[in-house]
Tab-separated table of C-alpha atoms in Angstrom:
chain	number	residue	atom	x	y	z
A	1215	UNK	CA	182.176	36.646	126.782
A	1216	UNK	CA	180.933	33.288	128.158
A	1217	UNK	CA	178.999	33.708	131.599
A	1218	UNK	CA	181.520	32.022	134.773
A	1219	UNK	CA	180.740	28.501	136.145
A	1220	UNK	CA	177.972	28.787	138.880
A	1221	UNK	CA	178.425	27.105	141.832
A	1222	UNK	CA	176.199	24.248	142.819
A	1223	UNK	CA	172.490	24.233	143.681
A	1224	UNK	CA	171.524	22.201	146.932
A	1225	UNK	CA	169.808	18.917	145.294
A	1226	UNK	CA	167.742	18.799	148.320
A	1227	UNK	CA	165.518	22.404	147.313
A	1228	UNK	CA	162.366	21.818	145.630
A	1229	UNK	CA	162.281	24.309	142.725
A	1230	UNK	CA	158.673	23.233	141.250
A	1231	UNK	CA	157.133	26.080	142.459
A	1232	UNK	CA	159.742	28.513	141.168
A	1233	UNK	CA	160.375	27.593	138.246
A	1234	UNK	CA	158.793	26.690	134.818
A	1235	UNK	CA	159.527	26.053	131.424
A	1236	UNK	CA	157.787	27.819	128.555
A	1237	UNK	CA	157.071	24.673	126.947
A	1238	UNK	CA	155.196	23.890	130.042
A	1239	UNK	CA	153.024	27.366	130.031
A	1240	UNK	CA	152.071	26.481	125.883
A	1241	UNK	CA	151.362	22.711	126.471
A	1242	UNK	CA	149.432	23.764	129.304
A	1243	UNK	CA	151.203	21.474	132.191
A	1244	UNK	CA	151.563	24.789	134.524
A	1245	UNK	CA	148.206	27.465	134.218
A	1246	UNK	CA	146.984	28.045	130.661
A	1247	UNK	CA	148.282	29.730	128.020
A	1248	UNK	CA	148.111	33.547	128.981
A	1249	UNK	CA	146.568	32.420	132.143
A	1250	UNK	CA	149.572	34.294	133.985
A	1251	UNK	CA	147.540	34.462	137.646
A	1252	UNK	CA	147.336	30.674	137.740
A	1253	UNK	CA	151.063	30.651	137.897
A	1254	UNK	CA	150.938	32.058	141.620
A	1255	UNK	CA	147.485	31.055	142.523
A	1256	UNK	CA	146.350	34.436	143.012
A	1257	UNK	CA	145.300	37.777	141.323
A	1258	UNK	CA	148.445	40.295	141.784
A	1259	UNK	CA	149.601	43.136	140.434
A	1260	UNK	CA	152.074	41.730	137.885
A	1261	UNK	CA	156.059	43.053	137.005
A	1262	UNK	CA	157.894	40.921	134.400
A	1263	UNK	CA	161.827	40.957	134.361
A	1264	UNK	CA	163.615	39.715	130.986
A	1265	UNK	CA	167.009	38.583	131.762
A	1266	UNK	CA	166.842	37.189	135.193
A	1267	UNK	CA	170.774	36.471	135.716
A	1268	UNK	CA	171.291	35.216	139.238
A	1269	UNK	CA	167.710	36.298	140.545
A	1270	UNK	CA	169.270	39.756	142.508
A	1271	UNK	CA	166.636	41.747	141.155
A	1272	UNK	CA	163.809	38.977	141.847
A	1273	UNK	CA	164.868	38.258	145.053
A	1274	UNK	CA	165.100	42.139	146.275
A	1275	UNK	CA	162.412	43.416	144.706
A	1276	UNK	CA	159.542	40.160	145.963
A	1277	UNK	CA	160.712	41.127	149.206
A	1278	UNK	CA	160.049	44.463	149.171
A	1279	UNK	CA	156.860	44.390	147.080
A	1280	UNK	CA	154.819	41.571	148.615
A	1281	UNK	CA	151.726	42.442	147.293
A	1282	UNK	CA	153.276	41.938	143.398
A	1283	UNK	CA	153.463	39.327	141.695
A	1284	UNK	CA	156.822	38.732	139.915
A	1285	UNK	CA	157.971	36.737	136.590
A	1286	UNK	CA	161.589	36.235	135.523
A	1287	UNK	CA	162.442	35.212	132.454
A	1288	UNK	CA	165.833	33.382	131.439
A	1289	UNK	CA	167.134	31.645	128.738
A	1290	UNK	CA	169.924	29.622	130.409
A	1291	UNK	CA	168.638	26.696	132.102
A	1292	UNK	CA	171.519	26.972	134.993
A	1293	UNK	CA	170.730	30.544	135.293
A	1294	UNK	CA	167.373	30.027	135.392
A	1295	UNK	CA	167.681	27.331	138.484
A	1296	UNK	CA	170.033	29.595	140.406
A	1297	UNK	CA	167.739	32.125	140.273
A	1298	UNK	CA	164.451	29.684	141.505
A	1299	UNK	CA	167.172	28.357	144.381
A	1300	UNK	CA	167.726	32.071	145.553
A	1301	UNK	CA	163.372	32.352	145.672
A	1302	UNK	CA	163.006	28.938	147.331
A	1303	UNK	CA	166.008	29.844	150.169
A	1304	UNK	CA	164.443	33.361	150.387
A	1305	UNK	CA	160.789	32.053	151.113
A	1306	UNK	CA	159.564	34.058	148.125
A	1307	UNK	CA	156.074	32.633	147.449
A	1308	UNK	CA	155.162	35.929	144.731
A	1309	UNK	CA	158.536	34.652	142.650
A	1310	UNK	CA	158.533	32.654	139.645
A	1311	UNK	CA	161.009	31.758	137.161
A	1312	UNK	CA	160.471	31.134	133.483
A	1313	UNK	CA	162.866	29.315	131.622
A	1314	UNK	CA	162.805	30.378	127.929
A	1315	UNK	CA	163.089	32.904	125.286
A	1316	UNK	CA	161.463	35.703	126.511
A	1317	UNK	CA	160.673	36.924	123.307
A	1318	UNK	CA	158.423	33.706	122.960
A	1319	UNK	CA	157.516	34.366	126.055
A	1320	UNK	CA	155.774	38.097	125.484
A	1321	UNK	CA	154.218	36.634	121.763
A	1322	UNK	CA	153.291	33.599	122.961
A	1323	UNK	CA	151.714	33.647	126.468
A	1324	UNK	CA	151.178	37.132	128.299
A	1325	UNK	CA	148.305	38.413	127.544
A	1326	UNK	CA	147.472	42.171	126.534
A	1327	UNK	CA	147.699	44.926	129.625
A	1328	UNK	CA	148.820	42.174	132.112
A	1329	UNK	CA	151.994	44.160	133.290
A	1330	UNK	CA	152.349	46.467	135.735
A	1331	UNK	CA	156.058	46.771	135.036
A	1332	UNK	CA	158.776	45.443	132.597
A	1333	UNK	CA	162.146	45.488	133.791
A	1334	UNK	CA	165.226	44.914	131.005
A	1335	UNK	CA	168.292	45.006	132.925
A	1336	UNK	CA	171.920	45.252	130.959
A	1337	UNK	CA	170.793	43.226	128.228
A	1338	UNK	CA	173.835	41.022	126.416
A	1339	UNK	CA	175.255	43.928	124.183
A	1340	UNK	CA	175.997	41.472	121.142
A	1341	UNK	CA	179.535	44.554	120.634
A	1342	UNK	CA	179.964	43.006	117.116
A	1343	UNK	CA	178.307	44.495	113.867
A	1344	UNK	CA	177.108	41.682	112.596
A	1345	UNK	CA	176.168	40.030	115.799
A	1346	UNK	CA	173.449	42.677	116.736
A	1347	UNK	CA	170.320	41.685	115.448
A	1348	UNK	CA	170.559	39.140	118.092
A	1349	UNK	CA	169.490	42.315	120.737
A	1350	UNK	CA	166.710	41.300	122.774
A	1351	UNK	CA	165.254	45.164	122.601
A	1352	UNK	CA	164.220	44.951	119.152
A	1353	UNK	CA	161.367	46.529	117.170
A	1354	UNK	CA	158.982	43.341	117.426
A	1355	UNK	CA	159.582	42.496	120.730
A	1356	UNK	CA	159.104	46.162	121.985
A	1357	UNK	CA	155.921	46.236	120.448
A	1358	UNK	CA	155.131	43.285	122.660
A	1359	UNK	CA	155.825	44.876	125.533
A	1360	UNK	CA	153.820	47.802	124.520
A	1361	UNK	CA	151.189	45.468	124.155
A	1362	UNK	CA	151.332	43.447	127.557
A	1363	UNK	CA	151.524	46.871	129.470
A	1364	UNK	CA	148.850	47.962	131.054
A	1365	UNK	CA	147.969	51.750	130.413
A	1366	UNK	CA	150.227	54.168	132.636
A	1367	UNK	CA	152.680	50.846	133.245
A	1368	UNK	CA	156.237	51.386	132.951
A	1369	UNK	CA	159.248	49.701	131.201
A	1370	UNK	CA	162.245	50.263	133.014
A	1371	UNK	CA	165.679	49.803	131.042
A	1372	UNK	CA	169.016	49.700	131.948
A	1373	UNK	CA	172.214	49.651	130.188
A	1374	UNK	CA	176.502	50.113	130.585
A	1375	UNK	CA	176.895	50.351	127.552
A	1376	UNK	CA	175.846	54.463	125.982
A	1377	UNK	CA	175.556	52.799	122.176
A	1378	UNK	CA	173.026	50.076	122.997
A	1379	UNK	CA	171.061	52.447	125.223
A	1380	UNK	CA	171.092	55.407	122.668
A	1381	UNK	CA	170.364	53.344	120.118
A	1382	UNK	CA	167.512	51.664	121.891
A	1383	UNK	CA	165.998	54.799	122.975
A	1384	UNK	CA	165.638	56.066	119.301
A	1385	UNK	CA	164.409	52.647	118.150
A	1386	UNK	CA	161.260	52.984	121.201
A	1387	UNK	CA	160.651	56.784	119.614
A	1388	UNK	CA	160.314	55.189	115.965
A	1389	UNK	CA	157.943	52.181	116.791
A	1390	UNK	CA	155.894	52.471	119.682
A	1391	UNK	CA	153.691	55.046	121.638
A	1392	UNK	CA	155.418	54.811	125.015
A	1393	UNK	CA	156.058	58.026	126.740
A	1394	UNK	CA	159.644	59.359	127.622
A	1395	UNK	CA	162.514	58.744	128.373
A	1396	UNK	CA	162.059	59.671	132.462
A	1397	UNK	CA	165.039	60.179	134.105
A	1398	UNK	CA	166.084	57.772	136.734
A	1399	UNK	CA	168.292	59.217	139.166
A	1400	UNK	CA	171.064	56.801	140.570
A	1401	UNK	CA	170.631	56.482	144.347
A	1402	UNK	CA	173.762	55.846	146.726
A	1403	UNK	CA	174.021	51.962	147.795
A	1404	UNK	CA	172.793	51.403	151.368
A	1405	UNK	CA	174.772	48.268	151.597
A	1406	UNK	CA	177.093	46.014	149.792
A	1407	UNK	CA	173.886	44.329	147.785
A	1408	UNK	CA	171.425	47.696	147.209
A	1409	UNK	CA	172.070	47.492	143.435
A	1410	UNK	CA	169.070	45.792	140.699
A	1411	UNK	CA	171.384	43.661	139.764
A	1412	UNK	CA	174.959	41.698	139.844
A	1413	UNK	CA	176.021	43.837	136.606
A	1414	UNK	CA	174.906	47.339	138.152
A	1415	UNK	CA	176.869	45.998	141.594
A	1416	UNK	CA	179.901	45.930	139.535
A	1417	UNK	CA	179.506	48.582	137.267
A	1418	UNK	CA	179.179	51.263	139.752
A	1419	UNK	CA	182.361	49.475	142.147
A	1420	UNK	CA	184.287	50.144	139.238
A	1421	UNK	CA	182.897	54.012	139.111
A	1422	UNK	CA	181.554	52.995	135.810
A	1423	UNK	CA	178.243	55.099	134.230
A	1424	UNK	CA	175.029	53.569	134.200
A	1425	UNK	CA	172.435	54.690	131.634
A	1426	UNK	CA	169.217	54.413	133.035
A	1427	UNK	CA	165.330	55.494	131.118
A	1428	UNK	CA	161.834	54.932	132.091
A	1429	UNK	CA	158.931	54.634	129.810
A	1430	UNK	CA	155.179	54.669	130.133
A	1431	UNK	CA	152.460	53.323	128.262
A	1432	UNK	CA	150.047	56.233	127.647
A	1433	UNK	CA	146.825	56.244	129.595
A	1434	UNK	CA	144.541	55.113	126.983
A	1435	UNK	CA	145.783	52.603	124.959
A	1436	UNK	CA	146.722	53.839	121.299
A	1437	UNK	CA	147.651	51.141	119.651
């Protein structure tokens, strides 16, 4: 289903500190290559979101964890704006968008135990047969994230739909060393906006299930 028209970004917010291409990281025109503390100017406890969307979860969760550092990842260019705007309006200095493939992203750049946290947040489901290999959560790219996670870290997933997420747990059992599934218990909304993101908002205002699991790197690194 093709994503709805956004509406317009104020041309007068400056997004350069925001938001960054990957092509920018590699050719070295914003930090070095795997140089992710250069992006913020600072040393920070770092959490990494794949899938940005609108920026919900970025904007929530810099504001209530000042002392992180956070990275966004999004492959849609308009996307990946809206989500810098919402940082820039919110005054969101720990907040930085990264416009790309975020499986480039995790081979490319981060470097090994940089992450604190990985958050993958209803992923595109890609429903048909044929069209699933194009899954973000596959077996290379979740051995990057193994790999970028420091030891005791977590990967946080998310999911409406019970296939991708059953599916996806058994392919973390068969190739990597991360602990779990944790539960995650669903907590009541506090207010219209207490959800991670636009897609849990209106899964659970339609009384919808969410499937939620938590995994941890173990404490000394296996692999």
């Amino acid at each position: 289903m093709a994503r709805p028209a956004l509406r317009k970004i104020d041309p007068t917010l400056d997004l350069a500190g925001h938001l960054v291409t990957i092509e920018q990281i590699a050719a070295g025109q914003r930090a070095a290559p795997r140089d992710v503390d250069a992006l913020f100017a600072r040393s920070a406890p770092l959490e990494i979101e794949v899938g940005t969307g609108k920026g919900m979860f970025l904007v929530a969760a810099t504001g209530q964890r000042g002392d992180h550092n956070f990275l966004g990842c999004e492959i849609a260019r308009s996307y990946a704006r809206l989500a810098a705007s919402r940082l820039v309006r919110a005054g969101r200095a720990n907040g930085i968008v990264v416009q790309g493939d975020a499986a480039r992203l995790f081979r490319e750049i981060l470097p090994d135990a940089c992450a604190t946290a990985v958050h993958v947040y209803f992923p595109d489901p890609w429903w048909k047969q044929r069209h699933r290999k194009r899954r973000v959560l596959k077996a290379p790219f979740l051995a990057d994230i193994e790999r970028v996670l420091k030891p005791e870290a977590s990967l946080h997933f998310w999911t409406d739909v019970r296939e991708y997420f059953e599916a996806t747990l058994d392919l973390i059992a068969q190739t990597t060393s991360l602990l779990g599934p944790l539960a995650v218990p669903e907590h009541p909304a506090e207010h219209e906006f207490d959800y991670r993101t636009h897609f849990e908002r209106r899964t659970r205002l339609h009384q919808q299930p969410v499937y939620r699991a938590e995994f941890r790197r173990c404490a000394a690194a296996q692999r």
